[in-house]
Amino acid sequence: MRSRLYLALAAAAALWIAPATASPAPPGVRKLHVAGGAVHAAVGASNKQVRLTLDPDLQRAAERLLARSGAPEGAIVASDVRTGRILVWASRGKRDYVATPLAPSASLFKIVTAAALLEAGKVNVATPVCYTGGMSAITARDLQGRGATCTVFGEALGRSINGVFARLAGQHLTAADLRRKARDLGFDGEVPIDVPVAPSAARIPDDALGLARAGAGFWSGRLSPLGALFAMQTIANDGERVRLSLLAPPGAHAGGDAAAPAPRSTDGRGLRPEVARTLRSMLEVTTRRGTCAKAFRKPDGTRALGTMPVAAKTGTLVGGSPARMFSWFASFAPSDRPEIAVSVMLANDIAWRTKANLVGRELLEIYFGRRRPGPVARRR
């Protein structure tokens, strides 16, 4: 049943999604291996062996989760929010997909639209918005009239309501507004990091319908998991663009130096602090009662990670050649005192085994489970 459903969606999505050909990328990070209690890899065109900042145990866990997912291609990347230190850089497939913009940004692009609307002062969390349609596409008719269903803006991001973002983008934003904010948040251009990476590319049409579609996550370009991670880290840091670091500091020795706090380096500001805090509260809706609420509930009805607040955004689109079901999970936790940011992208066959939100949740459980006494649900 599920397979037939996604085959139908794939046919519909062909109208919206270009073939899933990845942009040209640097050689990336390859041949990761653990030696002397640290992770090493070949980086760049020279194949130079370098020591990385990765957490060996968390890296192994991420690689196991990717293998278990069964996805032909996928990636997990995680960072220490406070310093920008990369903790996980795991890829599955024929190339390094962490820094490759393979997948459409899909509904993750709603983060960009929400940020642009909030910074322009056009909406707040209590702003009522009525909309029509938009379940799997945005048409010109969806942008007309008063709308048949109403909600408030504060609920729309976590519930990923296409019609809300299409209408608001069309009414209040220009293509330049979206392009500017996409660059601020890592959805367009290169992410500030100490290794060569391929730039993500936002595609924002100038016509009214194209702009509305892009604002809702249709035709909005391709994004690397690293770009999604940077967006979450920026929001978690109250809008400050903290540079990411993958290379261990010079002079690091075996036994944990790579895990020592790195100097925090910033690259300007991507959001005003008050806007970042508003986005944080909107992203918490995702795991509480939005698109990821089910994934954060265990079979016995208890909540994964207990009472810990988790900010997240999901995205799903079907398309490409060969056909893929792309799923996204981008997150940081705890959202009230952020420690870790996580980005997961899976490019599944149409008959899929698991989605990115479940993989991301499991990685968060592993991270917090080993650091807290007793069950993962317990908090200090």
CSV table of C-alpha atoms in Angstrom, one decimal:
chain,number,residue,atom,x,y,z
A,1,MET,CA,0.0,0.0,0.0
A,2,ARG,CA,2.7,2.4,1.0
A,3,SER,CA,4.8,1.5,-2.1
A,4,ARG,CA,1.8,2.2,-4.4
A,5,LEU,CA,1.1,5.5,-2.6
A,6,TYR,CA,4.6,6.8,-3.2
A,7,LEU,CA,4.6,5.6,-6.8
A,8,ALA,CA,1.6,7.8,-7.3
A,9,LEU,CA,3.3,10.7,-5.5
A,10,ALA,CA,6.4,10.2,-7.7
A,11,ALA,CA,4.3,10.6,-10.8
A,12,ALA,CA,2.8,13.8,-9.5
A,13,ALA,CA,6.1,15.1,-8.2
A,14,ALA,CA,7.7,14.8,-11.7
A,15,LEU,CA,5.9,18.1,-12.5
A,16,TRP,CA,7.8,19.8,-9.7
A,17,ILE,CA,11.2,18.1,-9.1
A,18,ALA,CA,14.1,18.2,-11.5
A,19,PRO,CA,16.2,15.0,-11.9
A,20,ALA,CA,18.3,14.4,-8.8
A,21,THR,CA,21.7,15.0,-10.2
A,22,ALA,CA,24.1,16.3,-7.6
A,23,SER,CA,26.0,19.5,-8.2
A,24,PRO,CA,29.8,19.2,-8.8
A,25,ALA,CA,31.5,18.9,-5.5
A,26,PRO,CA,35.0,18.9,-4.1
A,27,PRO,CA,36.4,15.4,-3.4
A,28,GLY,CA,35.1,15.7,0.2
A,29,VAL,CA,35.9,13.6,3.2
A,30,ARG,CA,36.6,9.9,2.5
A,31,LYS,CA,38.1,6.8,4.0
A,32,LEU,CA,37.2,7.6,7.6
A,33,HIS,CA,38.8,5.4,10.2
A,34,VAL,CA,39.5,5.4,13.9
A,35,ALA,CA,43.1,5.2,15.2
A,36,GLY,CA,44.4,6.0,18.6
A,37,GLY,CA,41.0,7.0,19.9
A,38,ALA,CA,40.4,9.6,17.2
A,39,VAL,CA,38.8,9.7,13.7
A,40,HIS,CA,41.1,10.3,10.7
A,41,ALA,CA,40.2,10.7,7.0
A,42,ALA,CA,41.4,11.7,3.6
A,43,VAL,CA,40.3,15.2,2.9
A,44,GLY,CA,40.4,17.2,-0.4
A,45,ALA,CA,42.0,16.4,-3.8
A,46,SER,CA,45.4,15.7,-2.2
A,47,ASN,CA,44.1,12.7,-0.2
A,48,LYS,CA,46.0,14.1,2.8
A,49,GLN,CA,45.3,12.1,6.0
A,50,VAL,CA,44.2,14.4,8.7
A,51,ARG,CA,42.7,14.1,12.2
A,52,LEU,CA,39.1,15.2,12.6
A,53,THR,CA,37.0,16.7,15.4
A,54,LEU,CA,34.5,13.8,15.2
A,55,ASP,CA,33.3,11.9,18.3
A,56,PRO,CA,34.3,8.3,17.5
A,57,ASP,CA,31.4,6.6,19.3
A,58,LEU,CA,28.8,8.9,17.9
A,59,GLN,CA,30.3,8.6,14.4
A,60,ARG,CA,30.1,4.8,14.7
A,61,ALA,CA,26.5,5.0,15.8
A,62,ALA,CA,25.6,7.3,12.9
A,63,GLU,CA,27.2,4.9,10.4
A,64,ARG,CA,25.2,2.0,11.9
A,65,LEU,CA,21.9,4.0,11.7
A,66,LEU,CA,22.6,4.8,8.0
A,67,ALA,CA,23.4,1.2,7.2
A,68,ARG,CA,20.2,0.1,8.9
A,69,SER,CA,18.1,2.6,7.1
A,70,GLY,CA,18.6,0.7,3.8
A,71,ALA,CA,18.6,4.0,1.8
A,72,PRO,CA,20.8,3.9,-1.3
A,73,GLU,CA,22.1,7.4,-0.5
A,74,GLY,CA,22.1,9.3,2.8
A,75,ALA,CA,24.0,11.4,5.2
A,76,ILE,CA,24.1,12.4,8.9
A,77,VAL,CA,26.1,15.4,10.2
A,78,ALA,CA,26.0,16.8,13.7
A,79,SER,CA,27.8,19.6,15.5
A,80,ASP,CA,28.4,21.0,19.0
A,81,VAL,CA,26.1,24.1,18.8
A,82,ARG,CA,28.3,26.2,21.1
A,83,THR,CA,31.6,25.8,19.3
A,84,GLY,CA,30.7,24.6,15.8
A,85,ARG,CA,32.8,21.5,16.2
A,86,ILE,CA,31.6,18.7,13.9
A,87,LEU,CA,30.8,15.6,15.9
A,88,VAL,CA,29.4,13.3,13.1
A,89,TRP,CA,30.2,13.3,9.4
A,90,ALA,CA,28.6,10.0,8.1
A,91,SER,CA,27.7,9.3,4.5
A,92,ARG,CA,26.2,6.3,2.6
A,93,GLY,CA,26.5,5.9,-1.1
A,94,LYS,CA,29.0,6.5,-3.8
A,95,ARG,CA,30.2,9.9,-2.7
A,96,ASP,CA,30.4,12.2,0.3
A,97,TYR,CA,26.8,13.3,0.6
A,98,VAL,CA,27.3,15.4,3.8
A,99,ALA,CA,28.5,18.3,1.8
A,100,THR,CA,26.7,17.5,-1.5
A,101,PRO,CA,23.5,19.3,-2.4
A,102,LEU,CA,21.8,16.2,-3.7
A,103,ALA,CA,18.3,16.5,-2.3
A,104,PRO,CA,15.7,19.3,-2.9
A,105,SER,CA,15.4,21.4,0.2
A,106,ALA,CA,11.7,20.6,0.2
A,107,SER,CA,9.8,21.8,3.3
A,108,LEU,CA,13.1,22.8,5.1
A,109,PHE,CA,12.9,25.9,3.0
A,110,LYS,CA,10.0,27.0,5.0
A,111,ILE,CA,12.5,28.0,7.7
A,112,VAL,CA,13.9,30.5,5.2
A,113,THR,CA,10.5,31.9,4.4
A,114,ALA,CA,9.5,32.1,8.1
A,115,ALA,CA,12.7,33.9,9.0
A,116,ALA,CA,12.3,36.4,6.1
A,117,LEU,CA,8.6,37.1,7.2
A,118,LEU,CA,9.6,37.6,10.8
A,119,GLU,CA,12.5,39.8,10.1
A,120,ALA,CA,10.4,42.0,7.8
A,121,GLY,CA,7.9,42.4,10.6
A,122,LYS,CA,5.0,41.1,8.5
A,123,VAL,CA,3.8,38.4,10.9
A,124,ASN,CA,4.1,37.1,14.5
A,125,VAL,CA,3.2,33.8,16.0
A,126,ALA,CA,-0.4,35.0,16.7
A,127,THR,CA,-1.0,36.2,13.2
A,128,PRO,CA,-4.1,34.4,11.8
A,129,VAL,CA,-3.7,32.9,8.3
A,130,CYS,CA,-6.4,31.3,6.1
A,131,TYR,CA,-5.4,29.1,3.2
A,132,THR,CA,-6.8,26.7,0.5
A,133,GLY,CA,-5.2,23.6,-1.0
A,134,GLY,CA,-1.5,23.1,-1.1
A,135,MET,CA,-1.4,19.4,0.1
A,136,SER,CA,1.0,18.3,-2.6
A,137,ALA,CA,1.3,21.3,-4.9
A,138,ILE,CA,0.6,25.0,-5.1
A,139,THR,CA,-1.6,26.3,-8.0
A,140,ALA,CA,-2.6,29.8,-8.8
A,141,ARG,CA,-6.1,29.0,-7.5
A,142,ASP,CA,-4.7,28.2,-4.1
A,143,LEU,CA,-3.5,31.8,-3.8
A,144,GLN,CA,-6.9,33.4,-4.5
A,145,GLY,CA,-9.8,34.2,-2.2
A,146,ARG,CA,-9.9,34.3,1.6
A,147,GLY,CA,-9.0,30.6,2.2
A,148,ALA,CA,-11.2,27.9,3.7
A,149,THR,CA,-9.0,26.7,6.5
A,150,CYS,CA,-7.4,29.0,9.2
A,151,THR,CA,-4.6,28.7,11.6
A,152,VAL,CA,-2.0,30.9,13.3
A,153,PHE,CA,1.5,31.5,12.0
A,154,GLY,CA,3.1,30.0,15.1
A,155,GLU,CA,1.7,26.6,14.2
A,156,ALA,CA,2.3,26.6,10.5
A,157,LEU,CA,6.1,25.8,10.5
A,158,GLY,CA,5.9,22.8,12.8
A,159,ARG,CA,2.9,21.5,10.9
A,160,SER,CA,4.5,22.4,7.5
A,161,ILE,CA,1.4,23.9,6.0
A,162,ASN,CA,2.2,24.6,2.3
A,163,GLY,CA,-0.7,26.9,1.7
A,164,VAL,CA,0.2,29.3,4.6
A,165,PHE,CA,3.8,29.8,3.4
A,166,ALA,CA,2.8,30.1,-0.3
A,167,ARG,CA,0.3,32.8,0.5
A,168,LEU,CA,2.5,34.8,2.9
A,169,ALA,CA,5.5,34.6,0.6
A,170,GLY,CA,3.4,35.9,-2.3
A,171,GLN,CA,1.9,38.7,-0.3
A,172,HIS,CA,4.8,40.0,1.6
A,173,LEU,CA,8.2,38.9,0.2
A,174,THR,CA,10.3,39.4,-3.0
A,175,ALA,CA,12.6,36.9,-4.6
A,176,ALA,CA,15.5,39.0,-3.3
A,177,ASP,CA,14.2,38.7,0.3
A,178,LEU,CA,14.2,34.9,0.1
A,179,ARG,CA,17.6,34.7,-1.7
A,180,ARG,CA,19.2,37.0,1.0
A,181,LYS,CA,17.8,34.9,3.9
A,182,ALA,CA,18.7,31.7,2.1
A,183,ARG,CA,22.3,32.8,2.0
A,184,ASP,CA,22.3,33.9,5.6
A,185,LEU,CA,21.1,30.5,6.8
A,186,GLY,CA,23.2,28.2,4.6
A,187,PHE,CA,20.6,27.3,2.0
A,188,ASP,CA,22.5,29.2,-0.8
A,189,GLY,CA,26.3,29.4,-1.2
A,190,GLU,CA,29.0,27.8,0.8
A,191,VAL,CA,28.8,27.1,4.5
A,192,PRO,CA,31.6,28.6,6.6
A,193,ILE,CA,33.8,25.5,7.5
A,194,ASP,CA,37.5,24.7,7.4
A,195,VAL,CA,37.3,22.1,4.5
A,196,PRO,CA,36.2,22.6,0.8
A,197,VAL,CA,32.5,22.0,0.3
A,198,ALA,CA,30.1,22.3,-2.6
A,199,PRO,CA,27.7,25.3,-2.3
A,200,SER,CA,24.0,24.7,-2.0
A,201,ALA,CA,21.8,26.5,-4.5
A,202,ALA,CA,18.5,28.2,-3.8
A,203,ARG,CA,16.3,28.7,-6.9
A,204,ILE,CA,13.8,31.5,-6.4
A,205,PRO,CA,11.7,32.5,-9.4
A,206,ASP,CA,10.7,36.1,-9.8
A,207,ASP,CA,7.2,35.5,-11.0
A,208,ALA,CA,4.4,35.5,-8.4
A,209,LEU,CA,3.4,31.8,-8.6
A,210,GLY,CA,7.0,30.6,-8.7
A,211,LEU,CA,7.8,32.8,-5.7
A,212,ALA,CA,4.9,31.4,-3.8
A,213,ARG,CA,5.8,27.8,-4.6
A,214,ALA,CA,9.4,28.4,-3.6
A,215,GLY,CA,8.3,30.0,-0.3
A,216,ALA,CA,6.4,26.7,0.5
A,217,GLY,CA,9.4,24.5,-0.5
A,218,PHE,CA,8.6,23.7,-4.1
A,219,TRP,CA,11.2,24.5,-6.7
A,220,SER,CA,13.4,26.1,-4.1
A,221,GLY,CA,16.7,24.5,-5.0
A,222,ARG,CA,19.0,21.8,-3.6
A,223,LEU,CA,20.5,21.7,-0.2
A,224,SER,CA,23.3,19.7,1.4
A,225,PRO,CA,22.9,18.2,4.9
A,226,LEU,CA,25.7,20.4,6.0
A,227,GLY,CA,23.7,23.5,4.9
A,228,ALA,CA,20.7,22.3,6.8
A,229,LEU,CA,22.9,21.7,9.9
A,230,PHE,CA,24.3,25.3,9.6
A,231,ALA,CA,20.7,26.7,9.5
A,232,MET,CA,19.8,24.9,12.7
A,233,GLN,CA,23.0,25.8,14.5
A,234,THR,CA,22.5,29.5,13.6
A,235,ILE,CA,18.9,29.5,15.0
A,236,ALA,CA,20.2,27.7,18.1
A,237,ASN,CA,22.9,30.3,18.6
A,238,ASP,CA,20.3,33.1,18.6
A,239,GLY,CA,21.1,34.0,15.0
A,240,GLU,CA,24.9,34.1,15.2
A,241,ARG,CA,26.7,32.3,12.4
A,242,VAL,CA,29.2,30.2,14.2
A,243,ARG,CA,31.8,28.7,11.9
A,244,LEU,CA,32.0,24.9,11.6
A,245,SER,CA,35.2,23.0,12.2
A,246,LEU,CA,36.0,19.5,11.0
A,247,LEU,CA,39.8,19.5,11.3
A,248,ALA,CA,41.3,18.8,14.7
A,249,PRO,CA,43.5,21.7,16.0
A,250,PRO,CA,47.3,21.4,15.3
A,251,GLY,CA,49.1,19.6,18.0
A,252,ALA,CA,46.1,17.5,19.0
A,253,HIS,CA,47.1,14.2,20.6
A,254,ALA,CA,45.4,10.9,21.0
A,255,GLY,CA,43.2,10.6,24.1
A,256,GLY,CA,40.6,13.2,23.5
A,257,ASP,CA,42.2,16.5,22.5
A,258,ALA,CA,39.9,16.6,19.5
A,259,ALA,CA,37.0,16.7,21.9
A,260,ALA,CA,38.3,19.7,23.8
A,261,PRO,CA,36.3,22.9,23.4
A,262,ALA,CA,37.5,24.7,20.3
A,263,PRO,CA,37.7,28.5,20.1
A,264,ARG,CA,34.4,29.8,18.9
A,265,SER,CA,34.7,31.6,15.6
A,266,THR,CA,31.8,33.6,14.1
A,267,ASP,CA,30.9,34.7,10.6
A,268,GLY,CA,28.5,37.6,11.3
A,269,ARG,CA,24.8,37.3,12.1
A,270,GLY,CA,22.2,35.5,10.1
A,271,LEU,CA,19.2,36.5,12.2
A,272,ARG,CA,18.2,39.0,14.8
A,273,PRO,CA,18.2,37.3,18.3
A,274,GLU,CA,14.4,37.8,18.8
A,275,VAL,CA,13.7,36.3,15.4
A,276,ALA,CA,15.9,33.2,16.2
A,277,ARG,CA,14.1,32.8,19.5
A,278,THR,CA,10.7,32.9,17.7
A,279,LEU,CA,11.8,30.4,15.2
A,280,ARG,CA,13.0,28.2,18.0
A,281,SER,CA,9.5,28.1,19.6
A,282,MET,CA,7.9,27.4,16.2
A,283,LEU,CA,10.3,24.5,15.5
A,284,GLU,CA,9.4,23.0,18.9
A,285,VAL,CA,5.8,22.5,17.5
A,286,THR,CA,7.3,19.9,15.0
A,287,THR,CA,8.1,17.4,17.7
A,288,ARG,CA,5.2,18.2,20.0
A,289,ARG,CA,2.2,18.1,17.7
A,290,GLY,CA,3.5,18.7,14.2
A,291,THR,CA,5.0,16.6,11.4
A,292,CYS,CA,7.4,14.8,13.7
A,293,ALA,CA,5.2,14.2,16.8
A,294,LYS,CA,4.6,10.5,15.9
A,295,ALA,CA,8.3,9.8,15.4
A,296,PHE,CA,8.9,11.2,18.9
A,297,ARG,CA,6.4,8.9,20.5
A,298,LYS,CA,7.5,5.4,21.5
A,299,PRO,CA,5.2,2.3,21.0
A,300,ASP,CA,4.1,2.5,24.7
A,301,GLY,CA,3.0,6.1,24.2
A,302,THR,CA,5.8,7.8,26.1
A,303,ARG,CA,7.7,10.6,24.6
A,304,ALA,CA,11.2,9.9,23.2
A,305,LEU,CA,13.7,12.1,25.2
A,306,GLY,CA,11.1,12.6,27.9
A,307,THR,CA,10.3,16.2,28.7
A,308,MET,CA,13.3,17.6,26.8
A,309,PRO,CA,12.2,20.2,24.3
A,310,VAL,CA,13.5,19.5,20.8
A,311,ALA,CA,13.4,22.0,17.8
A,312,ALA,CA,13.1,20.3,14.4
A,313,LYS,CA,12.0,20.6,10.8
A,314,THR,CA,11.1,17.8,8.5
A,315,GLY,CA,10.8,17.6,4.7
A,316,THR,CA,9.7,15.0,2.2
A,317,LEU,CA,9.6,15.0,-1.6
A,318,VAL,CA,9.5,12.3,-4.3
A,319,GLY,CA,11.3,12.7,-7.6
A,320,GLY,CA,14.5,12.4,-9.5
A,321,SER,CA,15.9,9.7,-11.8
A,322,PRO,CA,16.2,7.1,-10.6
A,323,ALA,CA,13.1,7.9,-8.5
A,324,ARG,CA,13.9,8.7,-4.9
A,325,MET,CA,11.9,9.5,-1.8
A,326,PHE,CA,13.9,12.2,-0.2
A,327,SER,CA,13.4,12.8,3.5
A,328,TRP,CA,14.9,15.4,5.8
A,329,PHE,CA,15.3,15.9,9.6
A,330,ALA,CA,17.1,19.0,10.9
A,331,SER,CA,17.1,19.6,14.6
A,332,PHE,CA,18.8,20.9,17.7
A,333,ALA,CA,18.4,19.9,21.4
A,334,PRO,CA,17.6,20.7,24.1
A,335,SER,CA,15.9,23.7,22.4
A,336,ASP,CA,15.9,25.7,25.6
A,337,ARG,CA,19.7,25.2,26.2
A,338,PRO,CA,21.1,23.9,22.9
A,339,GLU,CA,24.0,21.4,22.9
A,340,ILE,CA,23.8,19.5,19.6
A,341,ALA,CA,22.5,20.2,16.1
A,342,VAL,CA,21.7,17.3,13.8
A,343,SER,CA,20.9,17.0,10.1
A,344,VAL,CA,19.8,13.8,8.4
A,345,MET,CA,19.0,13.3,4.7
A,346,LEU,CA,17.9,9.9,3.3
A,347,ALA,CA,17.4,9.3,-0.5
A,348,ASN,CA,15.2,6.2,-0.3
A,349,ASP,CA,13.9,3.9,-3.0
A,350,ILE,CA,10.1,4.5,-3.4
A,351,ALA,CA,9.5,1.4,-1.3
A,352,TRP,CA,11.3,2.7,1.8
A,353,ARG,CA,12.2,1.2,5.2
A,354,THR,CA,12.6,4.3,7.4
A,355,LYS,CA,12.6,8.1,7.2
A,356,ALA,CA,15.1,10.7,8.3
A,357,ASN,CA,13.0,11.8,11.3
A,358,LEU,CA,13.3,8.4,13.0
A,359,VAL,CA,17.1,8.2,12.3
A,360,GLY,CA,17.6,11.7,13.7
A,361,ARG,CA,15.6,10.9,16.8
A,362,GLU,CA,17.6,7.8,17.4
A,363,LEU,CA,20.9,9.7,17.1
A,364,LEU,CA,19.6,12.2,19.7
A,365,GLU,CA,18.6,9.4,22.0
A,366,ILE,CA,22.1,7.9,21.7
A,367,TYR,CA,23.8,11.2,22.3
A,368,PHE,CA,21.8,12.2,25.4
A,369,GLY,CA,21.4,8.6,26.6
A,370,ARG,CA,25.2,8.2,27.2
A,371,ARG,CA,25.5,11.5,28.9
A,372,ARG,CA,22.6,11.3,31.4
A,373,PRO,CA,22.1,8.7,34.2
A,374,GLY,CA,19.3,6.2,33.8
A,375,PRO,CA,16.7,6.3,31.0
A,376,VAL,CA,17.1,8.8,28.2
A,377,ALA,CA,13.9,10.4,29.3
A,378,ARG,CA,15.4,11.5,32.6
A,379,ARG,CA,16.8,15.1,32.8
A,380,ARG,CA,19.0,16.7,35.4
